[in-house]
CSV table of C-alpha atoms in Angstrom, one decimal:
chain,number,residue,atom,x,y,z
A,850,UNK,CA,12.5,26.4,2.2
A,851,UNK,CA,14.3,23.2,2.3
A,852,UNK,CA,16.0,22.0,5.3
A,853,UNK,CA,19.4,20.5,3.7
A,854,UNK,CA,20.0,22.0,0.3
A,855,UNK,CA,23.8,20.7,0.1
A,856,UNK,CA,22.4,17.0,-1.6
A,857,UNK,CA,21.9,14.6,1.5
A,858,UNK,CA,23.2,14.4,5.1
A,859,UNK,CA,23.3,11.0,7.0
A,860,UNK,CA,23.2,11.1,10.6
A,861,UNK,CA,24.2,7.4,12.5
A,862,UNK,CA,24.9,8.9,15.8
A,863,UNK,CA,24.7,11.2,18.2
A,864,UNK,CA,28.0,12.3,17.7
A,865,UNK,CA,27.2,12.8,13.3
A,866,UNK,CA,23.9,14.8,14.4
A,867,UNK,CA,26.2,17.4,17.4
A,868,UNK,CA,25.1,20.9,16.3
A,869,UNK,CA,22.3,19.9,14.0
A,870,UNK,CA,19.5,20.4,16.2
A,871,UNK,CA,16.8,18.5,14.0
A,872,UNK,CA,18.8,15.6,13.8
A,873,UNK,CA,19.5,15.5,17.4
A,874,UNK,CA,16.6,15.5,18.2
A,875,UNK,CA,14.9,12.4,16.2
A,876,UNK,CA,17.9,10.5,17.2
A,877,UNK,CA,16.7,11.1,20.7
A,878,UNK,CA,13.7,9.3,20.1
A,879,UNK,CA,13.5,5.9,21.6
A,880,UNK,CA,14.1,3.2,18.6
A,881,UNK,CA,15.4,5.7,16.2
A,882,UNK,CA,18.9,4.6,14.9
A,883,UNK,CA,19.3,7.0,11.9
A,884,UNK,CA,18.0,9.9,10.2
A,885,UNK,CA,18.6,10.8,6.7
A,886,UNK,CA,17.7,14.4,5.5
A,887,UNK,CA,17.5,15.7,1.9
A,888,UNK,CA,15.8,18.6,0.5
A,889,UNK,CA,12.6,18.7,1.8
A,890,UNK,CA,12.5,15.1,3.0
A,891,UNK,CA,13.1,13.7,6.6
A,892,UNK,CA,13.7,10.0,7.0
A,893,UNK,CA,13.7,8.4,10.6
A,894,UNK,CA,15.2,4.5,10.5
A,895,UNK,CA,14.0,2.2,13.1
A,896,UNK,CA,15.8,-0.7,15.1
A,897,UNK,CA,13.0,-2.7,15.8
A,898,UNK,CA,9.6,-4.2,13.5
A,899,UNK,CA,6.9,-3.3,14.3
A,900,UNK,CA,4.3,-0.3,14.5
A,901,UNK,CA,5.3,3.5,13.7
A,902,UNK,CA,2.7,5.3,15.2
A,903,UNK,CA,4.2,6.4,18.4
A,904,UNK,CA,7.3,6.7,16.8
A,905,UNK,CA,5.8,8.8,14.3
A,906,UNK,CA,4.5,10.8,16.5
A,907,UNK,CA,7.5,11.5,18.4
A,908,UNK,CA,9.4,12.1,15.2
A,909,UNK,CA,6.7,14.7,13.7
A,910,UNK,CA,7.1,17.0,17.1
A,911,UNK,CA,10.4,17.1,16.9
A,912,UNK,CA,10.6,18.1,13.0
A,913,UNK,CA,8.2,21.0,14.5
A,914,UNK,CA,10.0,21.5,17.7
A,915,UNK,CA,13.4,22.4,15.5
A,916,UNK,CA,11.5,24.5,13.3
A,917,UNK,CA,10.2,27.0,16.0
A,918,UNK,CA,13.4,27.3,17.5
A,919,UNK,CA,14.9,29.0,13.8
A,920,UNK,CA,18.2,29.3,12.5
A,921,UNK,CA,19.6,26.3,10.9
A,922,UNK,CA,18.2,22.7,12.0
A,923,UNK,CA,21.0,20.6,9.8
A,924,UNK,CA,24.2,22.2,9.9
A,925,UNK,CA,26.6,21.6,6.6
A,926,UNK,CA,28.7,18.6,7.3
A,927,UNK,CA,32.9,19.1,7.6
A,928,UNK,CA,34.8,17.4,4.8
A,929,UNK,CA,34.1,13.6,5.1
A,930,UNK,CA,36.8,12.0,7.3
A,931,UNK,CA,35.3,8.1,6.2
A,932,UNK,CA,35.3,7.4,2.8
A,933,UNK,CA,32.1,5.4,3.2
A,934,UNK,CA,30.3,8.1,4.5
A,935,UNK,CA,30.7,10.3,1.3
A,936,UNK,CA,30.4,6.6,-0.5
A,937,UNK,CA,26.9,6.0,1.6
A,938,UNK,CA,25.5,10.0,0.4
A,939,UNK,CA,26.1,9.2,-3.2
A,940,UNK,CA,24.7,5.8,-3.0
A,941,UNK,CA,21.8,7.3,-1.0
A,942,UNK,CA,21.2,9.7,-3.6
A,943,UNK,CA,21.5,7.8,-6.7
A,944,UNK,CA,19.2,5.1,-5.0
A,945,UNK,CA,16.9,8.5,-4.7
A,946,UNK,CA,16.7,9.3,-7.8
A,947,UNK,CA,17.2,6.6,-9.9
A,948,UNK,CA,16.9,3.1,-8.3
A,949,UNK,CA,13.9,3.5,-5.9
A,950,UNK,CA,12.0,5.7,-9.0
A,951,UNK,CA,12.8,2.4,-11.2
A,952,UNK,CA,11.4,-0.6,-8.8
A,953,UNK,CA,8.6,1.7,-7.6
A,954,UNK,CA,7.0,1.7,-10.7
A,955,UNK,CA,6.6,-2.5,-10.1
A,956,UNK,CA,5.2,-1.7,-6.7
A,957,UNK,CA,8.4,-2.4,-5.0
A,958,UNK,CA,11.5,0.0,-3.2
A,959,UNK,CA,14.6,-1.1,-2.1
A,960,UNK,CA,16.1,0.3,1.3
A,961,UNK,CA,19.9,1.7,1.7
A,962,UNK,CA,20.9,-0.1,4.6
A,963,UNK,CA,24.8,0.9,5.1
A,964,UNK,CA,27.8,1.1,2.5
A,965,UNK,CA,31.4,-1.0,4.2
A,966,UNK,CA,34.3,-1.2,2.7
A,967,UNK,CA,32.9,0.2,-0.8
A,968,UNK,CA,30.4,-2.8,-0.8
A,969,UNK,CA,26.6,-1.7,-0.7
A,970,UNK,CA,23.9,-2.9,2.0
A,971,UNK,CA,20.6,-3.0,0.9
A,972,UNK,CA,17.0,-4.3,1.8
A,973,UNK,CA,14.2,-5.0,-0.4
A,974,UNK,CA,10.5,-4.2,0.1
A,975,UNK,CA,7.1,-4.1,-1.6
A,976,UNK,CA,6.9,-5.9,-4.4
A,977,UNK,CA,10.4,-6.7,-4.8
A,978,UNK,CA,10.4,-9.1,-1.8
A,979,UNK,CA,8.1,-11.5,-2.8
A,980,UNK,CA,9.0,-11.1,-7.0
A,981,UNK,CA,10.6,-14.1,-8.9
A,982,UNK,CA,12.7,-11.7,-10.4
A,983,UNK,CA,14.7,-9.3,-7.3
A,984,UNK,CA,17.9,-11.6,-8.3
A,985,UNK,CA,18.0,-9.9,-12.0
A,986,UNK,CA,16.7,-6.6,-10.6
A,987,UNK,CA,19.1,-6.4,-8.1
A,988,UNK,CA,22.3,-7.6,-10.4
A,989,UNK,CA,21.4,-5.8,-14.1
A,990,UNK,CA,19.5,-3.3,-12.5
A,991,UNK,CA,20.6,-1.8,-9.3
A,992,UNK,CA,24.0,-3.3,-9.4
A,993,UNK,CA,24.5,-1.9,-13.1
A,994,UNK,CA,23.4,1.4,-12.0
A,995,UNK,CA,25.0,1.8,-9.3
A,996,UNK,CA,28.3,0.4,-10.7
A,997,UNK,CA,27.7,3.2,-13.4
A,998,UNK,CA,26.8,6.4,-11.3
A,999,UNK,CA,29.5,5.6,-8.5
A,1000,UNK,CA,32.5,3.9,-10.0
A,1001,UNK,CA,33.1,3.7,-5.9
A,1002,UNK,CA,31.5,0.7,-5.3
A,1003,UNK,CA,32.7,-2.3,-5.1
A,1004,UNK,CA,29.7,-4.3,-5.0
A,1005,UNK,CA,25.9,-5.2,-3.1
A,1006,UNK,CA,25.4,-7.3,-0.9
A,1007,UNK,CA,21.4,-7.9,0.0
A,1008,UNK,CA,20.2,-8.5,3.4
A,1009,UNK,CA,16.4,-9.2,2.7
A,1010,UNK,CA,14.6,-12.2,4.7
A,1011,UNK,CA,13.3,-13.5,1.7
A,1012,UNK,CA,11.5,-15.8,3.3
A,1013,UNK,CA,9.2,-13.1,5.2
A,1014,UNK,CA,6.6,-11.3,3.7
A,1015,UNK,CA,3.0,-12.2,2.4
A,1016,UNK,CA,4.3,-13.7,-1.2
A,1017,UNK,CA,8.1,-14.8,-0.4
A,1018,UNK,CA,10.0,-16.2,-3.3
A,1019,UNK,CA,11.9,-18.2,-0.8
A,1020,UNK,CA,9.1,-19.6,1.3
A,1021,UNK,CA,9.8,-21.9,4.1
A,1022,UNK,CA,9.7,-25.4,3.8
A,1023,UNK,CA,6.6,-27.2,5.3
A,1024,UNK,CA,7.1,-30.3,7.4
């Protein structure tokens, strides 16, 4: 059975995740900033580079941890009081079924990062980061898309260090 069947529920903050037991309890975890549940699917955000594997540890005995206790683990959320958080769940879900689906097939993904003021956040990874080509993806692709499926937004804005990664198309200059 699914965890969150009402489409997808952001929580930034202690305060979003108060009476959703799951949620509260991965945002208790040392390093974890956010946690985005949808369907089936639990996704833990990090602050900090680096390795996952205590993390992921952590965040896999709390999943089970909420699950024993029964009843509800993600309560429905109220009517959203900020428009960007009902902005950020349609964003996050076109991204889910649409944009991510579309770059993965090139080997790439592309991380929702926030949505202010209308105007989109995002990260690129995989493939995408070190590609020639994330400038077109990201304006005729994404951009398109989203401008299509959420008439909300206002615009993107991408926060990718282009210049990390194993094949950067913006590569440091040598001196």
């Amino acid at each position: 059975e699914p965890l969150y069947e009402a489409g997808l529920r952001r929580f930034a903050s202690p305060e979003d995740a108060h009476g959703s037991p799951l949620a509260e309890a991965i945002l208790a975890i040392e390093g974890v900033t956010e946690v985005i549940v949808s369907g089936h699917t639990v996704t833990a955000v990090k602050d900090t580079p680096g390795q996952w594997q205590m993390t992921a540890r952590a965040v896999g005995t709390a999943i089970r941890s909420a699950l024993l206790q029964g009843g509800p683990v993600i309560v429905p959320k109220a009517a959203a009081a900020d428009g960007d958080d009902a902005l950020y769940e349609q964003v996050a879900d076109v991204f889910e079924t649409r944009i991510n689906p579309m770059v993965a097939s090139h080997g790439g993904r592309v991380d929702l990062i926030d949505v202010q003021d209308g105007v989109v956040l995002l990260r690129l990874g995989g493939g995408c980061q070190g590609c020639g080509m994330a400038n077109v993806t990201l304006r005729q692709g994404i951009e398109t898309t989203l401008r299509q499926m959420v008439p909300a937004v206002q615009g993107i804005m991408d926060v990718t260090d282009h210049a990390a990664g194993a094949d950067p198309y913006f590569a440091q200059s040598k001196k």
